[in-house]
Every structure is written in C-alpha cells, then in structure tokens.
Short mmCIF file of C-alpha atoms in Angstrom, two decimals:
data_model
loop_
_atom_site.label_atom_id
_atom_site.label_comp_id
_atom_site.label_asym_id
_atom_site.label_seq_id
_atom_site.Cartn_x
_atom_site.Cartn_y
_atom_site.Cartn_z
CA UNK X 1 23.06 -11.26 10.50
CA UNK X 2 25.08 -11.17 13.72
CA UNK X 3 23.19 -14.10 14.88
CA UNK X 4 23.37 -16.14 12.05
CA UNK X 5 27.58 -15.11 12.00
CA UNK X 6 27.78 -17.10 15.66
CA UNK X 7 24.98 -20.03 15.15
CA UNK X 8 21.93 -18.71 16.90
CA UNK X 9 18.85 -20.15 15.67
CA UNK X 10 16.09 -17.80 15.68
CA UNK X 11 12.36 -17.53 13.94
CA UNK X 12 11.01 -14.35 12.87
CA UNK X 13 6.77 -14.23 12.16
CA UNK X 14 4.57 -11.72 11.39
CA UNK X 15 3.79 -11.28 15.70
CA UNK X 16 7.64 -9.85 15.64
CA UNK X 17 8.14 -8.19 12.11
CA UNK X 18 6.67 -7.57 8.77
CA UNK X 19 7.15 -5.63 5.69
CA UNK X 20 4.64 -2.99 4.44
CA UNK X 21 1.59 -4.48 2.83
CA UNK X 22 1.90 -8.20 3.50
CA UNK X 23 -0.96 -9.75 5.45
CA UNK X 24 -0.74 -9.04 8.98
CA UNK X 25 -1.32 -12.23 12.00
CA UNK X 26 -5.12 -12.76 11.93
CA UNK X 27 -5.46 -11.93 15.79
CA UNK X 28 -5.49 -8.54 17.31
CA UNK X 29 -1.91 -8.90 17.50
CA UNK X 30 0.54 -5.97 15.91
CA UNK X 31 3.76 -6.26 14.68
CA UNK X 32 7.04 -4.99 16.80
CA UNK X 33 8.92 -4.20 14.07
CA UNK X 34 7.07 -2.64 10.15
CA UNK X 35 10.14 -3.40 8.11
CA UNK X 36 10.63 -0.38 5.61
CA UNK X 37 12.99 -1.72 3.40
CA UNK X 38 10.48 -2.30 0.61
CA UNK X 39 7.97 -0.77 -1.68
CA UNK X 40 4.83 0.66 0.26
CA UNK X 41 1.53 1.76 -0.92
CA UNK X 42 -2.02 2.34 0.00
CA UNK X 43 -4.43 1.61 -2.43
CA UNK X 44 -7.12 4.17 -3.48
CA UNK X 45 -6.99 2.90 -7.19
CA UNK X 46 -10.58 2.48 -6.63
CA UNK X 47 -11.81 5.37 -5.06
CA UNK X 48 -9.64 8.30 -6.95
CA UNK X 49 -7.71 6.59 -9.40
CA UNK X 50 -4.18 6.05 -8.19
CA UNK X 51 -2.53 5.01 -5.18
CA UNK X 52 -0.14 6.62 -2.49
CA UNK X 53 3.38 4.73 -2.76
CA UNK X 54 6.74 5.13 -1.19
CA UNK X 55 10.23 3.53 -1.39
CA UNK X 56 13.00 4.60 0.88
CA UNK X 57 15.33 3.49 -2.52
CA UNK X 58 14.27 6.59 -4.01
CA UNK X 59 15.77 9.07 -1.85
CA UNK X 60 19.17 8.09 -2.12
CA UNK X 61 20.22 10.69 -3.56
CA UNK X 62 18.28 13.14 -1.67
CA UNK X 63 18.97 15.33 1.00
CA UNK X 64 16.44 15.01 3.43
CA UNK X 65 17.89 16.88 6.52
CA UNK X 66 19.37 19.91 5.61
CA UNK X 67 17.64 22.79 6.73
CA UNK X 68 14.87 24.47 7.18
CA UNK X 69 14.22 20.76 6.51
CA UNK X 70 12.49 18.49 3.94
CA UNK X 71 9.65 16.17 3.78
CA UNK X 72 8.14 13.49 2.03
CA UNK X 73 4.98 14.03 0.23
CA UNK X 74 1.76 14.26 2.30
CA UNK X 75 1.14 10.81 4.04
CA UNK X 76 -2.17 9.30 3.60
CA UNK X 77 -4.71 9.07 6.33
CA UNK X 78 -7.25 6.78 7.57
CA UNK X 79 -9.47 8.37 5.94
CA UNK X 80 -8.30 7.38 2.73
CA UNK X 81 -8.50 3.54 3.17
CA UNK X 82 -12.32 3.32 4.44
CA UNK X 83 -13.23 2.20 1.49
CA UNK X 84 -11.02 -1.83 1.97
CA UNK X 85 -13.08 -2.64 4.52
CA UNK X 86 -13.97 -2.11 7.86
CA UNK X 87 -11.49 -1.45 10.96
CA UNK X 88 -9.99 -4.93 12.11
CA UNK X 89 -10.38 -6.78 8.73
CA UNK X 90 -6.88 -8.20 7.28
CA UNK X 91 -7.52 -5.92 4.30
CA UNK X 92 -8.00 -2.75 6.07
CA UNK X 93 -5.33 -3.72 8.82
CA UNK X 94 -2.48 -4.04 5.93
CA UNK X 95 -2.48 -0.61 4.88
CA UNK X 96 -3.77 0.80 8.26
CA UNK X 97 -0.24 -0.32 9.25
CA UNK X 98 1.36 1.49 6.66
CA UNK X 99 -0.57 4.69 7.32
CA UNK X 100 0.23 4.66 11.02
CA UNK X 101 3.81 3.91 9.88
CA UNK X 102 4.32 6.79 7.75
CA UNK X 103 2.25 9.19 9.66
CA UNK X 104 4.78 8.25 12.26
CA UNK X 105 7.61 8.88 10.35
CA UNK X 106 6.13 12.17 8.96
CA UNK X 107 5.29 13.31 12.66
CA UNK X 108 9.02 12.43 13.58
CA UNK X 109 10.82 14.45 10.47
CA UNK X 110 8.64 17.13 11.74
CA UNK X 111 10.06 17.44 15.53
CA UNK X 112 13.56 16.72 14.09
CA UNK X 113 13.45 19.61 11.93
CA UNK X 114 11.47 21.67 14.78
CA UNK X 115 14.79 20.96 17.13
CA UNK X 116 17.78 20.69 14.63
CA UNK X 117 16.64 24.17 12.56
CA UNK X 118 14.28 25.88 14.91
CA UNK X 119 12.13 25.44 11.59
CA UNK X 120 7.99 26.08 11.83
CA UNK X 121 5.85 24.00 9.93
CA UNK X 122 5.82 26.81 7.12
CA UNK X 123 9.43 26.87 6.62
CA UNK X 124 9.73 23.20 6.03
CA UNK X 125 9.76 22.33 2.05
CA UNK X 126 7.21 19.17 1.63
CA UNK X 127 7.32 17.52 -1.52
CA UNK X 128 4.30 17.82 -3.98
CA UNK X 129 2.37 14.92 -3.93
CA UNK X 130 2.40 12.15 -6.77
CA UNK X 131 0.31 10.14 -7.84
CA UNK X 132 1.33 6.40 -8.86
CA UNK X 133 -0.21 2.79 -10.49
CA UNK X 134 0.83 0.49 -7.97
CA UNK X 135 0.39 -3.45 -8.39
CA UNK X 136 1.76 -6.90 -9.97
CA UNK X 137 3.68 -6.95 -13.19
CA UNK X 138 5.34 -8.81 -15.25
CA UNK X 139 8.86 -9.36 -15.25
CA UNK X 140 10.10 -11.27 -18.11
CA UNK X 141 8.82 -14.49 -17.10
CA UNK X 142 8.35 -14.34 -13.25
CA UNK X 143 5.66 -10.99 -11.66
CA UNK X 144 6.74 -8.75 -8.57
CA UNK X 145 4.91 -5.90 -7.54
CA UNK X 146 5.91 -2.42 -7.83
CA UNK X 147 4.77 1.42 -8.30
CA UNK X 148 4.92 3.57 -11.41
CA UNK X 149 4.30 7.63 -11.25
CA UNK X 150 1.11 8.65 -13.64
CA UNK X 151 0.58 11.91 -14.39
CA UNK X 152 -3.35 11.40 -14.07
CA UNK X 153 -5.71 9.08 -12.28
CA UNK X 154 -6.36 6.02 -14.01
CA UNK X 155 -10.04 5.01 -15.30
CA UNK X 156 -11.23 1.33 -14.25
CA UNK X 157 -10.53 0.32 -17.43
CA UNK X 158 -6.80 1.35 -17.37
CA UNK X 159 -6.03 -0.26 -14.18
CA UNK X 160 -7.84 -3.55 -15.08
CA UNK X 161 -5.73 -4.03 -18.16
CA UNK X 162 -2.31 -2.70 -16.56
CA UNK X 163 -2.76 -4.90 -13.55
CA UNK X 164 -1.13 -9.08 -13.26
CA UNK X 165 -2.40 -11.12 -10.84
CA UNK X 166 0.33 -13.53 -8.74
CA UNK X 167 -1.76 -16.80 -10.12
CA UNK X 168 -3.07 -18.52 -12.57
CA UNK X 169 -5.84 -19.72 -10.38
CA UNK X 170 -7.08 -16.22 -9.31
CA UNK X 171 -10.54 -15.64 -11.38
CA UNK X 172 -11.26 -18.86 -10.28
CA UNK X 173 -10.95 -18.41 -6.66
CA UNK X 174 -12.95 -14.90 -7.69
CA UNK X 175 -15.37 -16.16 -9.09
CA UNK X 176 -16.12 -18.90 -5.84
CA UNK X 177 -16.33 -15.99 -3.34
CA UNK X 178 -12.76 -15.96 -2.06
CA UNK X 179 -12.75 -12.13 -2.55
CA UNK X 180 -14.83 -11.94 0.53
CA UNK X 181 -14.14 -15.04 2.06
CA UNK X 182 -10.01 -14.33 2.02
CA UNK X 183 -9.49 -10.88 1.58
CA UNK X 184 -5.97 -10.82 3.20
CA UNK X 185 -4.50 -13.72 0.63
CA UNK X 186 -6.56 -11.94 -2.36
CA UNK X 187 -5.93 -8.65 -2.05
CA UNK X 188 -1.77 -9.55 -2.25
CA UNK X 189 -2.35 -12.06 -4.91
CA UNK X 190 -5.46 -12.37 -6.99
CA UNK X 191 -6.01 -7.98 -6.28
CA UNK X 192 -6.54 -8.05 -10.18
CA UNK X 193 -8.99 -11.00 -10.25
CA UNK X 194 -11.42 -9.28 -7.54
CA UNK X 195 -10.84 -5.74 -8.88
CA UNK X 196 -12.82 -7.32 -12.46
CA UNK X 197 -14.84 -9.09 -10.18
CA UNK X 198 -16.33 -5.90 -8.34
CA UNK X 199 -16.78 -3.87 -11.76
CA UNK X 200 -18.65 -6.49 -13.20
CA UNK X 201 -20.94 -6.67 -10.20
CA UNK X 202 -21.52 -3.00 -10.00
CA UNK X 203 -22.54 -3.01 -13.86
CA UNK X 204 -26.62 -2.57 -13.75
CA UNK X 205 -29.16 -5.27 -15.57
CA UNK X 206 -30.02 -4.07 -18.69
CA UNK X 207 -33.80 -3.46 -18.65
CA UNK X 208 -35.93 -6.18 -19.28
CA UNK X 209 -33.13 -8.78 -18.13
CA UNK X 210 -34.79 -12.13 -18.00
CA UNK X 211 -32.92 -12.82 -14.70
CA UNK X 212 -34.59 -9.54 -13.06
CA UNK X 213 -37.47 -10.44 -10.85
CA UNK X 214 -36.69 -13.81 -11.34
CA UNK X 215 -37.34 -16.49 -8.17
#
C-alpha cells in the first residue's frame, strides 16, 4: 500500500507470493511469501471424509498467547495428502505448501510459549480437532469457496451433492481427461467435476457387461 501511496509500480506473481491453495508456478520454484490472509484447507474429503481447514478470521476473538499458552488444532502432515498425487505435482505441491506453512506456524507457537511461559509441551492447551466440508458454493448468484464444521465425516455421496464447481464447462473438461491432464486448474475449479468423475470410474462392471473382455 505504501508503494502504491508514492507511485511505485510493482508486479507481484506466484515466484514472490501466493495465498493458501491457489496453484503454485509450474517450476521447482517456491513462493517467498504464503499469504495467510485467507481460508486454508487440505483436502482428505476423499480419503476420511472431511478436510483440515483454517482461517486466521476465526480467532479474533481468541486469546492465543496467554499462558501456559494455546494452540491451534493439530496441523496436518504430509502424510495426510499422499493420496493428490505424487511429490512435485501442482496438486500435491498446493497443499504441501499449506502443510509446511502451518506446521511452521505450529512449531513457532510452540517455542514462543516454551520462552514466554517456561511452558512444556503438556502444559500447553491445543484445541480439539474439527472436522470441516470445505469447497465451492453458491452465493446467491456468484460461488466462492469456503469451509463449514461437520460433526461427522461425509459419505461420497454427501460431498458430491454439497459440492459447486467454479464452471459451467467443468464435466466437460472431465470427461476429456483434463482431470489428469490439468490437475492444478481442476482441482481449484472443476474439484467437483473430477471428484464424480473418479467415483464413477471406481464403480465395478456389473457381471456379464457386454463391454468386459471386449477388443
């Protein structure tokens, strides 16, 4: 803002900054600068039935530093993303930024409360962990993306019909392989489209299924 306040022209890309969860450069490149200021979340819809999610917005009112110290739920590890892909794809590298973010920040909360209180890991109060529906969804006419707390994990079914896609082209581009082809663009705007996509293909022939066997 500074800048802009005394004319300096300057261009910020995703080499320099980005926020959580958009798709990062497709070189080996990582950003400076993970922007916190919005909605975060890794995705493990598939593999437990919710997803980890975090927004600095809803702490506000929270009192994070008073001792013996507080901390934010457990943050998600690597672990929990090896199922979007393999290390160095765009859709593992989006949320592998996001856990090395918050694993950072958890680490750092840590030490602070180690040196301000003299507080052991024990005496620290970590929040219980949550679980949430995070994706697209409508907002009157326009769609933004945001996270909800369920009190349960979600079956397929329930996240396929609670979950918008950005547009109206997505099953389209699903259906011609972009799901594979463009993970980084589809998983932030058609993540709906190749969620279907991937049930459908994991549904088995039925037996004697004229196309089984078939040349």
């Amino acid at each position: 803002f500074a800048s802009a306040v005394v004319g300096v022209q300057h261009k910020v890309n995703n080499h320099l900054m980005l926020y959580p969860n958009q798709d990062p450069a497709e070189d080996d490149a990582y950003p400076m600068v993970l922007h916190l200021g919005l909605t975060m979340y890794v995705d493990m819809q598939a593999t437990k039935g919710y997803s980890w999610g975090f927004d600095k917005h809803w702490y506000f009112q929270s009192s994070m530093m008073a001792c013996p110290g507080r901390l934010f739920s457990k943050p998600p590890t690597y672990e929990d993303i090896q199922h979007l892909g393999t290390p160095g794809t765009l859709a593992y590298k989006k949320h592998a930024l996001v856990v090395e973010a918050v694993q950072g920040q958890d680490a750092g909360m840590r030490e602070s409360h180690r040196q301000r209180c003299n507080s052991s890991e024990a005496e620290m109060q970590r929040d219980p962990e949550k679980m949430y529906w995070c994706g697209v969804e409508k907002r009157g006419t326009a769609a933004g993306f945001g996270c909800h707390e369920i009190e349960k994990p979600l079956t397929e079914q329930e996240r396929l019909s609670a979950c918008e896609d950005m547009d109206a082209r997505c099953e389209q581009w699903a259906a011609s392989g972009e799901c594979t082809s463009n993970p980084g663009f589809m998983d932030g705007t058609c993540r709906c489209a190749c969620q279907a996509k991937n049930a459908a293909e994991r549904v088995p022939a039925p037996p004697g299924d004229a196309s089984e066997g078939a040349p």
